[in-house]
mmCIF file of C-alpha atoms in Angstrom:
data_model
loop_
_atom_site.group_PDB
_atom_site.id
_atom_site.type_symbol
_atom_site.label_atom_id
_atom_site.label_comp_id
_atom_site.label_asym_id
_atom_site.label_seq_id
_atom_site.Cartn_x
_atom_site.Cartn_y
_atom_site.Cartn_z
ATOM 1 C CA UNK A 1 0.000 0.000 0.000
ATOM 2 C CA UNK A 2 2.828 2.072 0.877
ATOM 3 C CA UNK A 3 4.248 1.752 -2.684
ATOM 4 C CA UNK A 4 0.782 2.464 -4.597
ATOM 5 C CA UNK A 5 0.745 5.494 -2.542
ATOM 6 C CA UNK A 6 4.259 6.722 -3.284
ATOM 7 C CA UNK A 7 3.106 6.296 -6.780
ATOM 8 C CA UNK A 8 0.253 8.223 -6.951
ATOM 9 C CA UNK A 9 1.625 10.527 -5.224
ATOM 10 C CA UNK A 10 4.761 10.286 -7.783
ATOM 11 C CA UNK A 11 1.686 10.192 -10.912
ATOM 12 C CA UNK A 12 -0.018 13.468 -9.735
ATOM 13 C CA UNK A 13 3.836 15.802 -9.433
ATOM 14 C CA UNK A 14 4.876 15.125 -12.694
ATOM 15 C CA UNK A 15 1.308 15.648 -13.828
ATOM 16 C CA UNK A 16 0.896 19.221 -12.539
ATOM 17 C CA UNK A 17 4.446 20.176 -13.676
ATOM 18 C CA UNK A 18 5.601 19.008 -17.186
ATOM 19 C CA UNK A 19 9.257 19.208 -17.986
ATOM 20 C CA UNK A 20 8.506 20.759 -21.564
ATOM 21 C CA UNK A 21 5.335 23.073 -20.950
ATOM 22 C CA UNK A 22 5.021 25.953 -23.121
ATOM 23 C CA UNK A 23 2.736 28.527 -24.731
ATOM 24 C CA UNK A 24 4.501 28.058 -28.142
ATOM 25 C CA UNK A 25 2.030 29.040 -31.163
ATOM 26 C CA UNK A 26 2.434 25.408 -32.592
ATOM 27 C CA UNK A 27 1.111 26.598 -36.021
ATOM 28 C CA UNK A 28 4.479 28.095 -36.056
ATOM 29 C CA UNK A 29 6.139 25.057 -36.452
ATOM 30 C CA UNK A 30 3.870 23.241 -38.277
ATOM 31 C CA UNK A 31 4.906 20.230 -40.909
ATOM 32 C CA UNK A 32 3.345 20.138 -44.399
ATOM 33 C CA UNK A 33 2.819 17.461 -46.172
ATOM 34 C CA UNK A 34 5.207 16.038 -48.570
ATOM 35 C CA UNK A 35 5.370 14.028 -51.560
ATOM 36 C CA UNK A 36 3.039 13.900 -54.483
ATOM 37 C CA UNK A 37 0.017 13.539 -52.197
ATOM 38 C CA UNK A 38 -2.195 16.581 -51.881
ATOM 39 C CA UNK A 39 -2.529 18.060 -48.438
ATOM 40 C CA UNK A 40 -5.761 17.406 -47.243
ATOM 41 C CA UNK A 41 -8.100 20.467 -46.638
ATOM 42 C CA UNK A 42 -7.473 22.199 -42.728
ATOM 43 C CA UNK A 43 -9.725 24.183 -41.006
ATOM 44 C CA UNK A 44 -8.277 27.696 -40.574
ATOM 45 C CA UNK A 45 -7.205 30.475 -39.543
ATOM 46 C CA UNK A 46 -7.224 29.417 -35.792
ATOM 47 C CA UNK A 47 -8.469 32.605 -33.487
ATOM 48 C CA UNK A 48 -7.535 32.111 -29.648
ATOM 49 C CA UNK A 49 -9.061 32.892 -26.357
ATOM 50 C CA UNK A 50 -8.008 32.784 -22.488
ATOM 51 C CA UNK A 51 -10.301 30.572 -20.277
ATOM 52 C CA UNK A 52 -8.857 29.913 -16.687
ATOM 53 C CA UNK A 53 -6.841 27.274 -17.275
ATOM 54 C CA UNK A 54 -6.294 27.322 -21.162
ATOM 55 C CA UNK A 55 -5.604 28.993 -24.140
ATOM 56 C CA UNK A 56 -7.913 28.160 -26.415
ATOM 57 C CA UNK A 57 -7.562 27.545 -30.092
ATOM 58 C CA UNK A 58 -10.553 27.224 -32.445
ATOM 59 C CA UNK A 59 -11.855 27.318 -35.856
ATOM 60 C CA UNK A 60 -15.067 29.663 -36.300
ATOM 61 C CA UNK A 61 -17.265 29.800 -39.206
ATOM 62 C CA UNK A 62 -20.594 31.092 -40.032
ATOM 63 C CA UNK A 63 -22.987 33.818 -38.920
ATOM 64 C CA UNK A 64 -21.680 35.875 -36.032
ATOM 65 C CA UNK A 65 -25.718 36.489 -34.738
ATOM 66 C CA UNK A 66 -26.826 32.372 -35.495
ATOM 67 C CA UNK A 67 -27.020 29.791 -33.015
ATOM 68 C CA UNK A 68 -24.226 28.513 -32.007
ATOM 69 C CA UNK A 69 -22.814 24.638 -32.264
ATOM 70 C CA UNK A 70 -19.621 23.701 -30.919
ATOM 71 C CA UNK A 71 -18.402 20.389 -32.475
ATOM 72 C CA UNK A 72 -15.815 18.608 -30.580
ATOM 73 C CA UNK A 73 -12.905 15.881 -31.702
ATOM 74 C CA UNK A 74 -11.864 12.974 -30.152
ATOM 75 C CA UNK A 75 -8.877 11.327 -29.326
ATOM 76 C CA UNK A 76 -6.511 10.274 -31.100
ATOM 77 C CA UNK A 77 -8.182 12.931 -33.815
ATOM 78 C CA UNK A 78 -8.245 16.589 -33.988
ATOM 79 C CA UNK A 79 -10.964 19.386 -35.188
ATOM 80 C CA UNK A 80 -10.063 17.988 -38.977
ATOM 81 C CA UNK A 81 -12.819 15.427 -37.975
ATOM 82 C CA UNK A 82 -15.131 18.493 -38.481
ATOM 83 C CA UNK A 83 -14.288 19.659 -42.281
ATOM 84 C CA UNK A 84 -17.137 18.616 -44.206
ATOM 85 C CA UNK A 85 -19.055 18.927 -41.184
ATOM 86 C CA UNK A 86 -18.498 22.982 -40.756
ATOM 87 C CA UNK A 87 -19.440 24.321 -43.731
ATOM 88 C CA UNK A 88 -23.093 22.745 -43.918
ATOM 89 C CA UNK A 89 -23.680 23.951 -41.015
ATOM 90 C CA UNK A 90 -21.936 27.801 -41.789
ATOM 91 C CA UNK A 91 -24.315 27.679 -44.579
ATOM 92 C CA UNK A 92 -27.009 26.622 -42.656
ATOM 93 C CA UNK A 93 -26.966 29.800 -41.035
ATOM 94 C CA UNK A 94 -25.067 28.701 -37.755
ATOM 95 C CA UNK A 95 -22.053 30.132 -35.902
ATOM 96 C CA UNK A 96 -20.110 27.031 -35.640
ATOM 97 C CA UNK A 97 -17.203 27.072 -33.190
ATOM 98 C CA UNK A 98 -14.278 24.020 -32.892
ATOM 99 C CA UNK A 99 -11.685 23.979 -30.527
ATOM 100 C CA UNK A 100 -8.897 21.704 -30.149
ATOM 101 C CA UNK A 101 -9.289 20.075 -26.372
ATOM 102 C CA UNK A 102 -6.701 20.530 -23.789
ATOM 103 C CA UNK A 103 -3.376 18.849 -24.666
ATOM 104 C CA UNK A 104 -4.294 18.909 -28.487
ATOM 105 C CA UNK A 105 -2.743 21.237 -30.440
ATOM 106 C CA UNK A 106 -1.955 25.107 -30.283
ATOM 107 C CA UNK A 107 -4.494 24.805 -26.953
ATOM 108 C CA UNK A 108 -1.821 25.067 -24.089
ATOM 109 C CA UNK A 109 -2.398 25.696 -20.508
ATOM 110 C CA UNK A 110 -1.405 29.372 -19.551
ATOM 111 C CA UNK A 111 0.363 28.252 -15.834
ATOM 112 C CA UNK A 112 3.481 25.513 -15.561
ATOM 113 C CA UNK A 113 1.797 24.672 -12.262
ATOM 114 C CA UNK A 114 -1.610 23.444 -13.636
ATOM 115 C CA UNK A 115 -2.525 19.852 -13.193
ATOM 116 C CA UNK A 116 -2.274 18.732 -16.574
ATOM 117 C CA UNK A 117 -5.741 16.512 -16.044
ATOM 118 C CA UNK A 118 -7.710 14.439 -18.585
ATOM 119 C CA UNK A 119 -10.391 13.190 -16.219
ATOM 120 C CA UNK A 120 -13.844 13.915 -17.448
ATOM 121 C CA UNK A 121 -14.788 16.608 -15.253
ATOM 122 C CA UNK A 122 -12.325 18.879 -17.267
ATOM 123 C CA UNK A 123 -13.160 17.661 -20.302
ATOM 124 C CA UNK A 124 -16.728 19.089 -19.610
ATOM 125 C CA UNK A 125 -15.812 21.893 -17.511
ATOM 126 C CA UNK A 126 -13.498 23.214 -20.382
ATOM 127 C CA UNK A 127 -16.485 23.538 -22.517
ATOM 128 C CA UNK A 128 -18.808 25.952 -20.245
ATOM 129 C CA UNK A 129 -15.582 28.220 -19.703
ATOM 130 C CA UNK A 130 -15.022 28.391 -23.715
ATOM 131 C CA UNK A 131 -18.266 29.085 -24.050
ATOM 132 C CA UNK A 132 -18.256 31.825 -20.778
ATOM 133 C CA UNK A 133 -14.905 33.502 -22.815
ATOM 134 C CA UNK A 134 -16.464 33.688 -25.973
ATOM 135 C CA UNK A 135 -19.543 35.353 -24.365
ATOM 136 C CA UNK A 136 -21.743 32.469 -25.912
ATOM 137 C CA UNK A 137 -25.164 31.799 -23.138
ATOM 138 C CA UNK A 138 -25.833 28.129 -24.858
ATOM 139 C CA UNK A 139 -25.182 26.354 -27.564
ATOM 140 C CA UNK A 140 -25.575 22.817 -29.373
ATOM 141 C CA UNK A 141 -22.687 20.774 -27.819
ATOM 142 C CA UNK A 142 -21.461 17.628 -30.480
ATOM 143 C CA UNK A 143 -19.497 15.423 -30.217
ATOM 144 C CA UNK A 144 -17.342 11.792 -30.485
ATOM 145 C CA UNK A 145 -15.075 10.146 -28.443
ATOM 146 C CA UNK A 146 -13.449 12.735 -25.663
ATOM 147 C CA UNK A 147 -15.308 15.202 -27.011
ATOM 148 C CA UNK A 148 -18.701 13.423 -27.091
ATOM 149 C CA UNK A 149 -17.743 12.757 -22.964
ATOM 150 C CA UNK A 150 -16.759 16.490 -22.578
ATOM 151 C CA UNK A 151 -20.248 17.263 -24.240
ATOM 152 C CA UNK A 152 -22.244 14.895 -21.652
ATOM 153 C CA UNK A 153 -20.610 15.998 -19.051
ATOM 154 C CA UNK A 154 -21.452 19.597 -19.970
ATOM 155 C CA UNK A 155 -24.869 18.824 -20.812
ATOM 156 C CA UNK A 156 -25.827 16.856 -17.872
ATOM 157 C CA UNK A 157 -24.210 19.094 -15.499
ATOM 158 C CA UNK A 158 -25.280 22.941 -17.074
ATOM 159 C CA UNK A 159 -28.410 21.789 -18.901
ATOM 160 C CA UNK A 160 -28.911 25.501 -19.238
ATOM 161 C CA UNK A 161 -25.975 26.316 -21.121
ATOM 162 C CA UNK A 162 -27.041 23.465 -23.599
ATOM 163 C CA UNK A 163 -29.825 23.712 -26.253
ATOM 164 C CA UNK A 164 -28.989 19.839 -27.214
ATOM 165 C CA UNK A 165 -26.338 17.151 -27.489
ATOM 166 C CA UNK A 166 -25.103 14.884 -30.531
ATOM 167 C CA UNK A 167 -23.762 12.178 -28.646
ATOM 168 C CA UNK A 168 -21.509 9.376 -30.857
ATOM 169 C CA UNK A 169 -22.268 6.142 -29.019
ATOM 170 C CA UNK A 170 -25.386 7.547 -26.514
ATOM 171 C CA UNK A 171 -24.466 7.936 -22.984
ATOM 172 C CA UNK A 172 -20.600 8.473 -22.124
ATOM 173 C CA UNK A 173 -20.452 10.029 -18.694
ATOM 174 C CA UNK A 174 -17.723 7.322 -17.415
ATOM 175 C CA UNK A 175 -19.201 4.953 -14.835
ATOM 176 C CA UNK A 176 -16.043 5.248 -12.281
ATOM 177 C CA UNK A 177 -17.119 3.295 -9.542
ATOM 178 C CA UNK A 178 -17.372 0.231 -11.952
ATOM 179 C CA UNK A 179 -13.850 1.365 -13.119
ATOM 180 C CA UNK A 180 -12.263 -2.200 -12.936
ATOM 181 C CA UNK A 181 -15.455 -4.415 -13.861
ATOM 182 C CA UNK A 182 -14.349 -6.167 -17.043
ATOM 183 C CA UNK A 183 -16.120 -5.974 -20.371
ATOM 184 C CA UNK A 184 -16.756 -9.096 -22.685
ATOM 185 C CA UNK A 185 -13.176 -9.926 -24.269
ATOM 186 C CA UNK A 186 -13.191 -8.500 -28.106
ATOM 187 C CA UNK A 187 -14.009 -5.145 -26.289
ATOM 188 C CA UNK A 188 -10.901 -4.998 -23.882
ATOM 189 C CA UNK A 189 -8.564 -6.044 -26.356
ATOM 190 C CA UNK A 190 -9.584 -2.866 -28.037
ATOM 191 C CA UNK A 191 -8.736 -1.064 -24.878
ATOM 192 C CA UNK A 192 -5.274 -2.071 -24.868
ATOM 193 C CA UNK A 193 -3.740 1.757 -24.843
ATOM 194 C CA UNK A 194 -5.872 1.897 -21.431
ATOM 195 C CA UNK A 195 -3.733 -0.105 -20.006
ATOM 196 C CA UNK A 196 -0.280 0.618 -21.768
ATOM 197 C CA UNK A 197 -0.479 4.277 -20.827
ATOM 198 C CA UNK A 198 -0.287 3.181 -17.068
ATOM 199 C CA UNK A 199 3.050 1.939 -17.512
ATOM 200 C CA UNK A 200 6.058 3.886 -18.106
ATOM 201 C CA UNK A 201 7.282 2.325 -20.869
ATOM 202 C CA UNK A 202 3.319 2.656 -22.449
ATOM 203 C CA UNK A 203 3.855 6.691 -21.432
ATOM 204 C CA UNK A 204 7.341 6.538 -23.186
ATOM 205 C CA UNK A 205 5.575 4.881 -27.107
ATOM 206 C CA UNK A 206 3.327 8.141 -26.747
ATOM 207 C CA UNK A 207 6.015 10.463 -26.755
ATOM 208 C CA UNK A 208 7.940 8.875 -29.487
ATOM 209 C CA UNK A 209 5.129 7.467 -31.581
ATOM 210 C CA UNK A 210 2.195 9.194 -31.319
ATOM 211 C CA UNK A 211 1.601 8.949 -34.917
ATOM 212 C CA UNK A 212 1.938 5.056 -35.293
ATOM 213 C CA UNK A 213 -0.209 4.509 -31.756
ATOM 214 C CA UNK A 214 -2.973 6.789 -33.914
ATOM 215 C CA UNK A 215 -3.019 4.894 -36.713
ATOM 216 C CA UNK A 216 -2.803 1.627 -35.064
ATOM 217 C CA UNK A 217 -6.339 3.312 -33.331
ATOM 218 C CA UNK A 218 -7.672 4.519 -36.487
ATOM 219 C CA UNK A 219 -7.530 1.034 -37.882
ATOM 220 C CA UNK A 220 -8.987 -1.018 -35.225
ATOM 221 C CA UNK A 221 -11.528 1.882 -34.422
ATOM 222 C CA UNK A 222 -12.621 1.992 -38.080
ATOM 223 C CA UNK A 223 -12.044 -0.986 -40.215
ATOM 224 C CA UNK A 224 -13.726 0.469 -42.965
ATOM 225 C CA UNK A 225 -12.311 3.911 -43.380
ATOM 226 C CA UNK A 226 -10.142 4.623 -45.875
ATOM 227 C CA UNK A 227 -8.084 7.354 -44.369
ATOM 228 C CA UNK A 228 -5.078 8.731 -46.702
ATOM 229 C CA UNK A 229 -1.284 9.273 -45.423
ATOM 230 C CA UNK A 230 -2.398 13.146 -45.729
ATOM 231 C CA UNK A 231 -5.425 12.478 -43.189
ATOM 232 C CA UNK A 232 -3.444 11.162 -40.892
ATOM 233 C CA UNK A 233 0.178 13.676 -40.866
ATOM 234 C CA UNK A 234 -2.346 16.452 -40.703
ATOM 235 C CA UNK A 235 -3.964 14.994 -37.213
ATOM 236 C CA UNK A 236 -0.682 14.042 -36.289
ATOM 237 C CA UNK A 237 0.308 17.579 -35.849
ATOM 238 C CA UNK A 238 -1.771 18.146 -32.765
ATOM 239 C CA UNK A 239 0.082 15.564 -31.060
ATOM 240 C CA UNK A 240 2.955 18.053 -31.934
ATOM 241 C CA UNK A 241 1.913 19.688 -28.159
ATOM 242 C CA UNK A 242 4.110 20.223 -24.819
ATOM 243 C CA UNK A 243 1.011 18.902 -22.802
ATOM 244 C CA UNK A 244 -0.214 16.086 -24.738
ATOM 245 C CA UNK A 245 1.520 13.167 -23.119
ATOM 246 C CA UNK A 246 1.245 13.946 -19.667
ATOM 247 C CA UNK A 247 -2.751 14.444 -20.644
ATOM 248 C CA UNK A 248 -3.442 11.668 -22.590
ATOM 249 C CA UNK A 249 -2.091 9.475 -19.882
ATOM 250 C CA UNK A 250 -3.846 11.117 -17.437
ATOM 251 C CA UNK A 251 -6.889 10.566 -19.031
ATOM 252 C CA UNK A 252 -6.569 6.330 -18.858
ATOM 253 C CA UNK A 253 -4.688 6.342 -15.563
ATOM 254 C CA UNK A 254 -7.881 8.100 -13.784
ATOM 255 C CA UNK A 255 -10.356 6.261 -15.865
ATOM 256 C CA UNK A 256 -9.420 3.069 -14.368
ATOM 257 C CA UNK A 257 -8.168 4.357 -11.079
ATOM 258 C CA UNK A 258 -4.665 4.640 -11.072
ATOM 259 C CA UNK A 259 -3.920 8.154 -10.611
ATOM 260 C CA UNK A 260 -5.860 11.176 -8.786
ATOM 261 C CA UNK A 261 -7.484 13.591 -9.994
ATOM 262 C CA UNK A 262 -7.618 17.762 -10.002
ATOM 263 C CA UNK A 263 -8.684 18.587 -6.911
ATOM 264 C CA UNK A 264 -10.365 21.245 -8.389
ATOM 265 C CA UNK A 265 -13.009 19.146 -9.702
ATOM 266 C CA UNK A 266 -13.320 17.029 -6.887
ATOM 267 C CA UNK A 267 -17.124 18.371 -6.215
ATOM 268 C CA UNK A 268 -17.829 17.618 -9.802
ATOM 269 C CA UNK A 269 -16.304 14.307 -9.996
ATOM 270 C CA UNK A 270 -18.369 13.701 -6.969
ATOM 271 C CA UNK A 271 -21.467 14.671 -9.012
ATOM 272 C CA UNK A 272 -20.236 12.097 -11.952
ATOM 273 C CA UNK A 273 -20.249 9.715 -9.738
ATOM 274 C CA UNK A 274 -24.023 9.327 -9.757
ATOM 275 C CA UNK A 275 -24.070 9.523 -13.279
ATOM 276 C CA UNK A 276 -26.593 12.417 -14.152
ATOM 277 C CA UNK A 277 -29.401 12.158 -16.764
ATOM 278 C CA UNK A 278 -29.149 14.530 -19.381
ATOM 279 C CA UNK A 279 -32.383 16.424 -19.440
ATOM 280 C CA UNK A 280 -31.592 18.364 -22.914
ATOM 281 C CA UNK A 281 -32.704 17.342 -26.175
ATOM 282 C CA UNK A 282 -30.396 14.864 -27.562
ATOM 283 C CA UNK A 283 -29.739 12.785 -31.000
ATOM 284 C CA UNK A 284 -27.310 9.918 -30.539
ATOM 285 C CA UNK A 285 -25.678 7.738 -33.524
ATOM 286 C CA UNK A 286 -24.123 4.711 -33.351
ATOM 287 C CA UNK A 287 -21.286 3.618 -36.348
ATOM 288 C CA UNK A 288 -22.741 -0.028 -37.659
ATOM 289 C CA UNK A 289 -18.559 -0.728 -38.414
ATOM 290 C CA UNK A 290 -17.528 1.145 -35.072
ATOM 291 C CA UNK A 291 -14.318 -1.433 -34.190
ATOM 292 C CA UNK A 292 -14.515 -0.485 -30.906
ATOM 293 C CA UNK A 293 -18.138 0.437 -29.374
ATOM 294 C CA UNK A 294 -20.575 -2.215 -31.017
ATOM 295 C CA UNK A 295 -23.676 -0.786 -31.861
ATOM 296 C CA UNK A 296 -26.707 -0.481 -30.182
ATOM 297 C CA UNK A 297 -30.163 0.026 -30.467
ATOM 298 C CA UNK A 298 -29.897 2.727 -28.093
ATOM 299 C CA UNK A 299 -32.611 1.506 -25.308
ATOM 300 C CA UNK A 300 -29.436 0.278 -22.680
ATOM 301 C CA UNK A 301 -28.361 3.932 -22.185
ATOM 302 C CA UNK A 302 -32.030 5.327 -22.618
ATOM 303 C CA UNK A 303 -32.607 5.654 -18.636
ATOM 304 C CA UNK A 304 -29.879 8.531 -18.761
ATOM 305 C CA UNK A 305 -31.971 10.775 -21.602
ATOM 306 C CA UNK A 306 -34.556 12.656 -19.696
ATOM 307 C CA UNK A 307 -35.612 14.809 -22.636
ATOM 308 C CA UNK A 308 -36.874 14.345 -26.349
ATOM 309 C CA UNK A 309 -34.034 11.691 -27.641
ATOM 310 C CA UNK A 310 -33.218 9.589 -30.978
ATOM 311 C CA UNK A 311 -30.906 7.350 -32.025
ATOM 312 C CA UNK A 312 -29.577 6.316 -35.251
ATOM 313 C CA UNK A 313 -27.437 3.452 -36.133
ATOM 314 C CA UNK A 314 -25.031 4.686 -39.134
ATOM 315 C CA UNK A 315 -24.176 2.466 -41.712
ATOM 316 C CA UNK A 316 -20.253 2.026 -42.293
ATOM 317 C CA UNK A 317 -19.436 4.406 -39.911
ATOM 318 C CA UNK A 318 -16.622 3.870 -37.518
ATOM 319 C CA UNK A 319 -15.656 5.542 -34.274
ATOM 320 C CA UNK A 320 -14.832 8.791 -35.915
ATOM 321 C CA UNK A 321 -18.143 9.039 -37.417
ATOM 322 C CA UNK A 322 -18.091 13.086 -38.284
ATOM 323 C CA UNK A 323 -15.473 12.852 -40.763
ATOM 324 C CA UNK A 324 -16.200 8.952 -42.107
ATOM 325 C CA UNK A 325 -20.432 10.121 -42.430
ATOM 326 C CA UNK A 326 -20.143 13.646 -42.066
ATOM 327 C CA UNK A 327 -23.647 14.314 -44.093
ATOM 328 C CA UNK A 328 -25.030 11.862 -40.523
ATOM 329 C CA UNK A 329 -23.527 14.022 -38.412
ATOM 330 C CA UNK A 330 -24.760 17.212 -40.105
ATOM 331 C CA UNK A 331 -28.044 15.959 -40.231
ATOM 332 C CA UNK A 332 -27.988 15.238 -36.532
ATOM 333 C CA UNK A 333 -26.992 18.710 -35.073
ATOM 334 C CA UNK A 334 -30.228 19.844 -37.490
ATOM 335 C CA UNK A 335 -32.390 17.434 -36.073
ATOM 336 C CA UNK A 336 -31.448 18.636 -32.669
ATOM 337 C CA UNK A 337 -31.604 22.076 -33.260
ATOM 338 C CA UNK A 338 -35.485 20.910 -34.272
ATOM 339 C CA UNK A 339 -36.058 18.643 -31.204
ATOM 340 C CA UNK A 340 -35.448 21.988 -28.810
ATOM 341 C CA UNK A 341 -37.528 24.160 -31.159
ATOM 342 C CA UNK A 342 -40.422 21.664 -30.304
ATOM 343 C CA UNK A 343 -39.793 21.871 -26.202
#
């Protein structure tokens, strides 16, 4: 007990102080795309804003004076996932706002001394302070993957700061105090970074091959995709961040209880723990080739929708549904928008 302590205690120091931490403008250094292949499309110019914690960099589109939708990547992704999902909606009439997360990307944490957490209490908390910089009273939170959590948690814990939720696989606020009860085999063997990233040598692949760990996750996650080289070097740059091992790690250590979290969302954490319904209108969508999450029908997570919710199963869609079905995904932050209308 003495030793698990000692390396917790270990865990959470060289969380809240990274050796490399920075506010470098990673844009700056930024690596194009060689070769004969064309560089796939990027949303940009980035603007960036100060939250507590972060700053902040997004891609905004649209009408200043529309309703606002944030759409929000995933891991090991970036707000690429989003590029023939933003312009629909721009044209749409919306103002459509996507930020990299924390750790991803020109987002860097203003203070060295910052707990550099992943749990999913930031994750959602880091959404109602974008949206508190930016001046923005609600929106339409969507999202997949990290972001899809960060969007529950938001959701479920500021209803009022949410007109509705596009949820990729339903219901994701994580069930912690189940943390270490198994799930059936060909769904843990999926999991395997989980359990690498506790180790050392699991933190030390990250930093040297973030780019071969996402692809290796791109495949398994979405057998059917047929992502280019380009895709892939352009997502790769947001691993390119000071942050992004030391949060990535975090966020698989405290999922299965290996390392604390911020004390500074301890009460909220607390509040997870019950696992909140989310009252708000919601559409959910399930990938029929998602290598990872199997699909459902959507009725085992419907006790945790409390308002007007539907659920779609998309075929040959994988985990990073948005950019392998974007015209789904557009179709689903309309639907939404339609579902609060009728409240």
């Amino acid at each position: 007990m003495r030793h698990f302590l000692t390396l917790i205690s270990s865990l959470a120091a060289a969380l809240a102080v990274p050796h490399h931490a920075s506010n470098t403008n990673l844009l700056n250094t930024r690596k194009h795309i060689n070769g004969s292949q064309p560089e796939s499309p990027r949303l940009e110019p980035l603007r960036y804003v100060n939250t507590s914690r972060l700053e902040v960099a997004y891609y905004e589109t649209g009408s200043d004076s529309g309703p606002v939708v944030l759409l929000l990547h995933g891991w090991p992704y970036d707000i690429h996932s989003y590029t023939k999902v933003a312009p629909p909606l721009a044209a749409a009439g919306y103002r459509v706002i996507v930020p990299y997360l924390r750790g991803n990307g020109p987002t860097t944490f203003l203070r060295r001394d910052t707990f550099r957490s992943g749990e999913q209490a930031a994750l959602g908390s880091d959404i109602i302070e974008l949206l508190d910089a930016l001046d923005i009273p609600k929106a339409i939170f969507a999202g997949y993957d990290w972001g899809g959590r960060g969007a529950n948690v938001a959701a479920a814990l500021w209803p009022e700061r949410c007109v509705g939720l596009v949820s990729v696989n339903s219901y994701l606020i994580q069930d912690l105090e189940h943390a270490w009860t198994p799930l059936n085999v060909p769904v843990e063997a999926g999991f395997w970074y989980f359990y690498y990233f506790l180790t050392p040598r699991g933190e030390a692949g990250l930093a040297s091959h973030p780019k071969d760990i996402a692809r290796l996750v791109w495949t398994r996650n979405s057998p059917q995709w047929n992502f280019t080289e380009a895709d892939l070097a352009r997502a790769a740059e947001t691993f390119d961040n000071p942050d992004y091992v030391a949060v990535v790690t975090h966020v698989y250590r405290h999922r299965l209880l290996y390392a604390p979290g911020d004390p500074d969302y301890a009460e909220l954490e607390r509040e997870l723990l019950k696992l909140p319904p989310i009252p708000v209108p919601a559409v959910t969508l399930d990938g029929l080739a998602d290598g990872n999450f199997p699909a459902t029908n959507g009725s085992s997570s419907a006790s945790h929708f409390t308002g007007a919710r539907v659920h779609y199963q998309i075929p040959g869609a994988g985990h990073n549904l948005p950019q392998e079905k974007p015209q789904a995904f557009v179709d689903a932050v309309l639907e939404v928008a339609k579902l609060a209308k009728g409240v």
